[in-house]
């Protein structure tokens, strides 16, 4: 098999999960901008997600967010997804949009509030059972704003206790993915602020607990690919939330701010054995001013392009340069792969998969945008937090 054929073969196996909330209205802290044709419920979100998969061929699953995507019959929702050619993916919890959680959720000093939060997480596992989802994804807004507001160590104890109870509820083939974020909305001490804290809790919990790396959840200058390499080495990288940041948690389209960083991350994934079903690739973005579906298609394509370049790195040449201590040659090998225009390769791959080589153009010509703008009138449009 030629090198290009091997790269195309690997890319055929890639899957990028899209998030239900990215199809709804979203905005800034100042304004949510409504768009025509935006889904009004989870059923319509899945129909839009199916279009992304139809034109890219590599977005077969959709992550749900509870309670934003709450329905009476999750089995029926799963069947609806399959009828549209996709499946339900990770179940994301929400312990940050309730007045009771002002001082935290499972880290809250009040045992009654902690009980409420844990009850929600257990409900999410029940939903996993009903949908066939394998991943429970947890992100906590828990933290403090002022020194002395609460006891830092006791909050970690509460976190460990709550996670352990939920972990014990997981069934066969299910896992817990713990996300971290170094600040916001907590500004003094976030309870899960970094990969080390998430790793420590997952290590204690067991093999079903792994870390999620959100590419927008790091301080400026953080070497995310080092984190990825380390977690892969320890067998604790569960997945990604892909997006881009210029300043903080900007939730922009993945690859928009620093495509070279995305390439470097994907190289470590490929090099570390993370290119497979055990590491989930998911988008976690808010499309505030751009059209939703084309932005998600473009994001999937950005992940594909970064992955293709990572797969093109000449490992033999790189190993030889590294062993020889040839700094410039080693860097040149990396840069040669990054500077390769992989768009023709991906266009050829899509043609091999009986897809249009240009997914964005195919979507625009499909008439779906016009169809949903005409049909989805009346009722309350879905949005971030709705």
GROMACS .gro file of C-alpha atoms in nm:
model
  386
    1UNK     CA    1   0.000   0.000   0.000
    2UNK     CA    2   0.137   0.342  -0.094
    3UNK     CA    3   0.180   0.614   0.166
    4UNK     CA    4  -0.116   0.815   0.035
    5UNK     CA    5  -0.333   0.505   0.017
    6UNK     CA    6  -0.247   0.426   0.379
    7UNK     CA    7  -0.335   0.780   0.485
    8UNK     CA    8  -0.669   0.763   0.305
    9UNK     CA    9  -0.740   0.425   0.460
   10UNK     CA   10  -0.676   0.566   0.808
   11UNK     CA   11  -0.888   0.875   0.742
   12UNK     CA   12  -1.181   0.654   0.643
   13UNK     CA   13  -1.194   0.531   1.003
   14UNK     CA   14  -1.204   0.876   1.161
   15UNK     CA   15  -1.522   0.988   1.336
   16UNK     CA   16  -1.596   1.337   1.468
   17UNK     CA   17  -1.891   1.371   1.704
   18UNK     CA   18  -2.096   1.689   1.671
   19UNK     CA   19  -2.272   1.852   1.969
   20UNK     CA   20  -2.647   1.904   1.965
   21UNK     CA   21  -2.612   2.250   2.121
   22UNK     CA   22  -2.400   2.379   1.831
   23UNK     CA   23  -2.707   2.364   1.606
   24UNK     CA   24  -2.911   2.595   1.829
   25UNK     CA   25  -2.897   2.969   1.882
   26UNK     CA   26  -2.603   3.098   2.081
   27UNK     CA   27  -2.425   3.423   2.147
   28UNK     CA   28  -2.223   3.626   2.393
   29UNK     CA   29  -2.303   3.729   2.750
   30UNK     CA   30  -2.464   4.035   2.594
   31UNK     CA   31  -2.681   3.894   2.318
   32UNK     CA   32  -2.802   3.569   2.164
   33UNK     CA   33  -2.846   3.610   1.791
   34UNK     CA   34  -3.133   3.411   1.642
   35UNK     CA   35  -3.102   3.256   1.298
   36UNK     CA   36  -3.370   3.137   1.059
   37UNK     CA   37  -3.422   2.761   1.048
   38UNK     CA   38  -3.259   2.688   1.384
   39UNK     CA   39  -3.392   2.366   1.547
   40UNK     CA   40  -3.680   2.393   1.789
   41UNK     CA   41  -3.619   2.064   1.968
   42UNK     CA   42  -3.374   1.770   1.990
   43UNK     CA   43  -3.545   1.593   1.700
   44UNK     CA   44  -3.465   1.878   1.462
   45UNK     CA   45  -3.111   1.906   1.598
   46UNK     CA   46  -3.055   1.544   1.496
   47UNK     CA   47  -3.191   1.614   1.148
   48UNK     CA   48  -2.934   1.891   1.106
   49UNK     CA   49  -2.655   1.673   1.245
   50UNK     CA   50  -2.751   1.408   0.992
   51UNK     CA   51  -2.685   1.659   0.714
   52UNK     CA   52  -2.333   1.719   0.845
   53UNK     CA   53  -2.270   1.345   0.833
   54UNK     CA   54  -2.431   1.316   0.492
   55UNK     CA   55  -2.188   1.564   0.338
   56UNK     CA   56  -1.871   1.480   0.534
   57UNK     CA   57  -1.912   1.105   0.587
   58UNK     CA   58  -1.724   1.122   0.919
   59UNK     CA   59  -1.973   1.267   1.172
   60UNK     CA   60  -2.185   0.962   1.262
   61UNK     CA   61  -2.273   1.050   1.624
   62UNK     CA   62  -2.434   1.340   1.807
   63UNK     CA   63  -2.368   1.435   2.170
   64UNK     CA   64  -2.667   1.525   2.386
   65UNK     CA   65  -2.682   1.774   2.671
   66UNK     CA   66  -2.920   1.715   2.959
   67UNK     CA   67  -3.156   1.888   3.033
   68UNK     CA   68  -3.125   2.090   2.710
   69UNK     CA   69  -3.210   1.776   2.510
   70UNK     CA   70  -3.451   1.621   2.758
   71UNK     CA   71  -3.734   1.413   2.607
   72UNK     CA   72  -3.990   1.171   2.746
   73UNK     CA   73  -3.870   0.870   2.546
   74UNK     CA   74  -3.494   0.843   2.485
   75UNK     CA   75  -3.531   0.511   2.310
   76UNK     CA   76  -3.756   0.682   2.058
   77UNK     CA   77  -3.500   0.963   2.018
   78UNK     CA   78  -3.225   0.708   1.953
   79UNK     CA   79  -3.442   0.540   1.692
   80UNK     CA   80  -3.512   0.879   1.532
   81UNK     CA   81  -3.137   0.939   1.509
   82UNK     CA   82  -3.077   0.605   1.342
   83UNK     CA   83  -3.356   0.672   1.093
   84UNK     CA   84  -3.161   0.983   0.991
   85UNK     CA   85  -2.834   0.790   0.956
   86UNK     CA   86  -2.667   0.894   1.283
   87UNK     CA   87  -2.649   0.768   1.641
   88UNK     CA   88  -2.657   0.928   1.983
   89UNK     CA   89  -2.317   0.980   2.140
   90UNK     CA   90  -2.191   1.119   2.470
   91UNK     CA   91  -2.437   1.235   2.734
   92UNK     CA   92  -2.329   1.570   2.878
   93UNK     CA   93  -2.447   1.669   3.225
   94UNK     CA   94  -2.545   2.015   3.345
   95UNK     CA   95  -2.476   2.118   3.703
   96UNK     CA   96  -2.426   2.487   3.636
   97UNK     CA   97  -2.764   2.636   3.538
   98UNK     CA   98  -2.962   2.607   3.858
   99UNK     CA   99  -2.985   2.865   4.135
  100UNK     CA  100  -2.891   2.597   4.386
  101UNK     CA  101  -2.550   2.567   4.223
  102UNK     CA  102  -2.436   2.924   4.288
  103UNK     CA  103  -2.170   2.797   4.530
  104UNK     CA  104  -2.104   2.473   4.346
  105UNK     CA  105  -2.272   2.141   4.268
  106UNK     CA  106  -2.103   1.822   4.384
  107UNK     CA  107  -1.845   2.036   4.567
  108UNK     CA  108  -2.108   2.253   4.737
  109UNK     CA  109  -2.080   2.286   5.117
  110UNK     CA  110  -2.448   2.192   5.156
  111UNK     CA  111  -2.503   1.815   5.143
  112UNK     CA  112  -2.855   1.862   5.004
  113UNK     CA  113  -2.723   2.049   4.701
  114UNK     CA  114  -2.456   1.785   4.648
  115UNK     CA  115  -2.727   1.518   4.662
  116UNK     CA  116  -2.928   1.703   4.397
  117UNK     CA  117  -2.627   1.730   4.165
  118UNK     CA  118  -2.533   1.365   4.204
  119UNK     CA  119  -2.894   1.270   4.138
  120UNK     CA  120  -2.873   1.452   3.805
  121UNK     CA  121  -2.553   1.270   3.713
  122UNK     CA  122  -2.714   0.936   3.794
  123UNK     CA  123  -3.009   1.037   3.577
  124UNK     CA  124  -2.762   1.093   3.293
  125UNK     CA  125  -2.639   0.735   3.333
  126UNK     CA  126  -3.000   0.618   3.312
  127UNK     CA  127  -3.027   0.808   2.984
  128UNK     CA  128  -2.709   0.637   2.863
  129UNK     CA  129  -2.877   0.304   2.931
  130UNK     CA  130  -3.180   0.410   2.728
  131UNK     CA  131  -2.987   0.554   2.432
  132UNK     CA  132  -2.701   0.306   2.414
  133UNK     CA  133  -2.450   0.584   2.478
  134UNK     CA  134  -2.116   0.477   2.620
  135UNK     CA  135  -1.972   0.809   2.744
  136UNK     CA  136  -2.082   1.026   3.036
  137UNK     CA  137  -1.907   1.361   2.997
  138UNK     CA  138  -1.870   1.574   3.307
  139UNK     CA  139  -1.770   1.938   3.334
  140UNK     CA  140  -1.815   2.125   3.659
  141UNK     CA  141  -1.840   2.501   3.698
  142UNK     CA  142  -1.760   2.446   4.067
  143UNK     CA  143  -1.508   2.673   4.232
  144UNK     CA  144  -1.464   2.981   4.449
  145UNK     CA  145  -1.414   3.350   4.377
  146UNK     CA  146  -1.243   3.461   4.698
  147UNK     CA  147  -0.976   3.329   4.935
  148UNK     CA  148  -1.143   3.178   5.239
  149UNK     CA  149  -1.480   3.138   5.066
  150UNK     CA  150  -1.463   2.761   5.118
  151UNK     CA  151  -1.210   2.496   5.214
  152UNK     CA  152  -1.012   2.393   4.905
  153UNK     CA  153  -0.922   2.046   5.033
  154UNK     CA  154  -1.273   1.968   5.156
  155UNK     CA  155  -1.410   2.059   4.813
  156UNK     CA  156  -1.174   1.803   4.658
  157UNK     CA  157  -1.299   1.546   4.909
  158UNK     CA  158  -1.659   1.619   4.813
  159UNK     CA  159  -1.568   1.596   4.445
  160UNK     CA  160  -1.402   1.258   4.493
  161UNK     CA  161  -1.697   1.124   4.691
  162UNK     CA  162  -1.950   1.235   4.432
  163UNK     CA  163  -1.752   1.104   4.137
  164UNK     CA  164  -1.706   0.769   4.310
  165UNK     CA  165  -2.081   0.723   4.356
  166UNK     CA  166  -2.151   0.798   3.990
  167UNK     CA  167  -1.860   0.579   3.879
  168UNK     CA  168  -2.006   0.281   4.064
  169UNK     CA  169  -2.330   0.327   3.870
  170UNK     CA  170  -2.162   0.287   3.530
  171UNK     CA  171  -2.244  -0.032   3.344
  172UNK     CA  172  -2.036  -0.255   3.121
  173UNK     CA  173  -1.896  -0.069   2.824
  174UNK     CA  174  -1.969   0.270   2.980
  175UNK     CA  175  -1.712   0.522   3.094
  176UNK     CA  176  -1.682   0.860   3.266
  177UNK     CA  177  -1.499   1.140   3.085
  178UNK     CA  178  -1.387   1.421   3.316
  179UNK     CA  179  -1.323   1.762   3.164
  180UNK     CA  180  -1.119   2.045   3.317
  181UNK     CA  181  -1.110   2.423   3.279
  182UNK     CA  182  -0.864   2.653   3.448
  183UNK     CA  183  -1.108   2.937   3.517
  184UNK     CA  184  -1.459   3.069   3.453
  185UNK     CA  185  -1.703   3.101   3.610
  186UNK     CA  186  -1.485   3.051   3.919
  187UNK     CA  187  -1.204   3.305   3.933
  188UNK     CA  188  -1.002   3.219   4.245
  189UNK     CA  189  -0.994   2.840   4.261
  190UNK     CA  190  -1.168   2.612   4.012
  191UNK     CA  191  -1.228   2.263   4.151
  192UNK     CA  192  -1.116   2.082   3.833
  193UNK     CA  193  -0.877   2.342   3.688
  194UNK     CA  194  -0.624   2.134   3.496
  195UNK     CA  195  -0.537   1.797   3.347
  196UNK     CA  196  -0.341   1.695   3.657
  197UNK     CA  197  -0.642   1.732   3.886
  198UNK     CA  198  -0.867   1.548   3.641
  199UNK     CA  199  -0.604   1.276   3.598
  200UNK     CA  200  -0.561   1.231   3.973
  201UNK     CA  201  -0.933   1.177   4.024
  202UNK     CA  202  -0.963   0.945   3.723
  203UNK     CA  203  -0.663   0.742   3.835
  204UNK     CA  204  -0.821   0.682   4.174
  205UNK     CA  205  -1.162   0.600   4.025
  206UNK     CA  206  -1.039   0.327   3.790
  207UNK     CA  207  -1.009   0.229   3.425
  208UNK     CA  208  -1.358   0.349   3.331
  209UNK     CA  209  -1.264   0.709   3.415
  210UNK     CA  210  -1.063   0.913   3.164
  211UNK     CA  211  -0.973   1.275   3.096
  212UNK     CA  212  -1.123   1.500   2.828
  213UNK     CA  213  -0.905   1.770   2.675
  214UNK     CA  214  -1.099   2.078   2.566
  215UNK     CA  215  -0.860   2.268   2.340
  216UNK     CA  216  -1.002   2.602   2.458
  217UNK     CA  217  -0.957   2.536   2.831
  218UNK     CA  218  -0.594   2.630   2.882
  219UNK     CA  219  -0.391   2.932   2.981
  220UNK     CA  220  -0.208   3.116   2.700
  221UNK     CA  221   0.109   2.938   2.597
  222UNK     CA  222   0.010   2.599   2.739
  223UNK     CA  223   0.165   2.309   2.548
  224UNK     CA  224  -0.151   2.110   2.487
  225UNK     CA  225   0.026   1.845   2.280
  226UNK     CA  226   0.245   1.763   2.582
  227UNK     CA  227  -0.069   1.705   2.788
  228UNK     CA  228  -0.209   1.484   2.512
  229UNK     CA  229   0.114   1.283   2.486
  230UNK     CA  230   0.129   1.231   2.861
  231UNK     CA  231  -0.234   1.123   2.896
  232UNK     CA  232  -0.195   0.882   2.605
  233UNK     CA  233   0.119   0.739   2.763
  234UNK     CA  234  -0.078   0.678   3.084
  235UNK     CA  235  -0.381   0.537   2.902
  236UNK     CA  236  -0.602   0.813   3.040
  237UNK     CA  237  -0.695   1.022   2.736
  238UNK     CA  238  -1.066   0.967   2.683
  239UNK     CA  239  -1.139   1.229   2.423
  240UNK     CA  240  -1.132   1.585   2.296
  241UNK     CA  241  -1.364   1.880   2.288
  242UNK     CA  242  -1.236   2.060   1.980
  243UNK     CA  243  -1.264   2.437   1.941
  244UNK     CA  244  -1.036   2.741   1.907
  245UNK     CA  245  -0.940   3.022   2.139
  246UNK     CA  246  -0.767   3.356   2.095
  247UNK     CA  247  -0.797   3.478   2.453
  248UNK     CA  248  -0.988   3.237   2.679
  249UNK     CA  249  -1.270   2.989   2.625
  250UNK     CA  250  -1.375   3.150   2.298
  251UNK     CA  251  -1.546   2.837   2.155
  252UNK     CA  252  -1.457   2.935   1.800
  253UNK     CA  253  -1.435   2.688   1.512
  254UNK     CA  254  -1.159   2.432   1.565
  255UNK     CA  255  -0.847   2.519   1.369
  256UNK     CA  256  -0.955   2.880   1.319
  257UNK     CA  257  -0.715   3.045   1.563
  258UNK     CA  258  -0.410   2.819   1.546
  259UNK     CA  259  -0.424   2.541   1.285
  260UNK     CA  260  -0.059   2.456   1.354
  261UNK     CA  261  -0.146   2.375   1.715
  262UNK     CA  262  -0.427   2.147   1.600
  263UNK     CA  263  -0.180   1.967   1.372
  264UNK     CA  264   0.069   1.926   1.655
  265UNK     CA  265  -0.203   1.783   1.879
  266UNK     CA  266  -0.315   1.540   1.611
  267UNK     CA  267   0.043   1.429   1.551
  268UNK     CA  268   0.073   1.330   1.917
  269UNK     CA  269  -0.259   1.147   1.888
  270UNK     CA  270  -0.136   0.952   1.586
  271UNK     CA  271   0.209   0.893   1.733
  272UNK     CA  272   0.070   0.786   2.071
  273UNK     CA  273  -0.183   0.535   1.943
  274UNK     CA  274  -0.484   0.755   2.009
  275UNK     CA  275  -0.623   0.747   1.657
  276UNK     CA  276  -0.898   0.495   1.715
  277UNK     CA  277  -1.230   0.432   1.889
  278UNK     CA  278  -1.088   0.466   2.240
  279UNK     CA  279  -1.028   0.841   2.201
  280UNK     CA  280  -1.343   1.039   2.119
  281UNK     CA  281  -1.312   1.336   1.885
  282UNK     CA  282  -1.596   1.579   1.955
  283UNK     CA  283  -1.664   1.938   1.863
  284UNK     CA  284  -1.765   2.174   2.143
  285UNK     CA  285  -1.833   2.510   1.982
  286UNK     CA  286  -2.080   2.797   1.982
  287UNK     CA  287  -2.156   2.942   1.640
  288UNK     CA  288  -2.271   3.288   1.738
  289UNK     CA  289  -2.257   3.488   1.415
  290UNK     CA  290  -2.186   3.229   1.145
  291UNK     CA  291  -2.437   2.989   0.991
  292UNK     CA  292  -2.457   2.677   1.209
  293UNK     CA  293  -2.445   2.379   0.976
  294UNK     CA  294  -2.178   2.512   0.734
  295UNK     CA  295  -1.963   2.609   1.033
  296UNK     CA  296  -1.986   2.259   1.175
  297UNK     CA  297  -1.906   2.105   0.836
  298UNK     CA  298  -1.604   2.336   0.807
  299UNK     CA  299  -1.493   2.235   1.158
  300UNK     CA  300  -1.512   1.865   1.072
  301UNK     CA  301  -1.305   1.936   0.761
  302UNK     CA  302  -1.047   2.125   0.970
  303UNK     CA  303  -1.005   1.822   1.195
  304UNK     CA  304  -0.968   1.601   0.889
  305UNK     CA  305  -0.702   1.828   0.738
  306UNK     CA  306  -0.499   1.839   1.060
  307UNK     CA  307  -0.524   1.461   1.090
  308UNK     CA  308  -0.420   1.403   0.730
  309UNK     CA  309  -0.110   1.619   0.780
  310UNK     CA  310  -0.028   1.436   1.102
  311UNK     CA  311  -0.052   1.103   0.920
  312UNK     CA  312   0.189   1.233   0.654
  313UNK     CA  313   0.474   1.293   0.899
  314UNK     CA  314   0.769   1.080   0.784
  315UNK     CA  315   0.826   0.890   1.106
  316UNK     CA  316   1.140   0.713   0.981
  317UNK     CA  317   1.304   1.040   0.878
  318UNK     CA  318   1.194   1.204   1.201
  319UNK     CA  319   1.330   0.920   1.415
  320UNK     CA  320   1.663   0.931   1.230
  321UNK     CA  321   1.697   1.307   1.276
  322UNK     CA  322   1.608   1.283   1.643
  323UNK     CA  323   1.859   1.004   1.707
  324UNK     CA  324   2.127   1.204   1.527
  325UNK     CA  325   2.047   1.514   1.729
  326UNK     CA  326   1.977   1.705   1.408
  327UNK     CA  327   1.745   1.970   1.543
  328UNK     CA  328   1.683   2.151   1.216
  329UNK     CA  329   1.617   1.836   1.014
  330UNK     CA  330   1.376   1.701   1.275
  331UNK     CA  331   1.182   2.026   1.271
  332UNK     CA  332   1.190   2.029   0.889
  333UNK     CA  333   1.024   1.687   0.877
  334UNK     CA  334   0.740   1.815   1.093
  335UNK     CA  335   0.707   2.135   0.891
  336UNK     CA  336   0.710   1.949   0.558
  337UNK     CA  337   0.405   1.751   0.667
  338UNK     CA  338   0.229   2.058   0.804
  339UNK     CA  339   0.292   2.260   0.487
  340UNK     CA  340   0.148   1.988   0.264
  341UNK     CA  341  -0.176   2.086   0.094
  342UNK     CA  342  -0.397   1.790   0.184
  343UNK     CA  343  -0.716   1.929   0.033
  344UNK     CA  344  -0.675   1.734  -0.294
  345UNK     CA  345  -0.615   1.417  -0.091
  346UNK     CA  346  -0.933   1.469   0.109
  347UNK     CA  347  -1.133   1.556  -0.200
  348UNK     CA  348  -1.016   1.229  -0.355
  349UNK     CA  349  -1.108   1.042  -0.037
  350UNK     CA  350  -1.460   1.185  -0.044
  351UNK     CA  351  -1.502   1.081  -0.405
  352UNK     CA  352  -1.391   0.731  -0.308
  353UNK     CA  353  -1.666   0.740  -0.043
  354UNK     CA  354  -1.923   0.850  -0.303
  355UNK     CA  355  -1.939   1.197  -0.148
  356UNK     CA  356  -1.911   1.539  -0.306
  357UNK     CA  357  -1.544   1.647  -0.288
  358UNK     CA  358  -1.656   1.987  -0.155
  359UNK     CA  359  -1.891   1.934   0.142
  360UNK     CA  360  -1.962   2.305   0.191
  361UNK     CA  361  -2.067   2.353  -0.171
  362UNK     CA  362  -2.271   2.033  -0.159
  363UNK     CA  363  -2.461   2.159   0.145
  364UNK     CA  364  -2.529   2.497  -0.014
  365UNK     CA  365  -2.663   2.330  -0.327
  366UNK     CA  366  -2.877   2.084  -0.129
  367UNK     CA  367  -3.147   2.337  -0.046
  368UNK     CA  368  -3.155   2.227   0.320
  369UNK     CA  369  -3.094   2.579   0.453
  370UNK     CA  370  -3.388   2.716   0.260
  371UNK     CA  371  -3.607   2.419   0.355
  372UNK     CA  372  -3.557   2.453   0.729
  373UNK     CA  373  -3.593   2.833   0.718
  374UNK     CA  374  -3.936   2.788   0.561
  375UNK     CA  375  -4.053   2.495   0.773
  376UNK     CA  376  -3.922   2.582   1.120
  377UNK     CA  377  -4.138   2.879   1.197
  378UNK     CA  378  -4.339   2.923   1.511
  379UNK     CA  379  -4.257   2.783   1.850
  380UNK     CA  380  -3.945   2.844   2.055
  381UNK     CA  381  -3.612   2.798   1.881
  382UNK     CA  382  -3.360   2.587   2.069
  383UNK     CA  383  -3.060   2.771   2.205
  384UNK     CA  384  -2.766   2.740   2.437
  385UNK     CA  385  -2.925   2.650   2.766
  386UNK     CA  386  -3.263   2.578   2.612
   0.00000   0.00000   0.00000
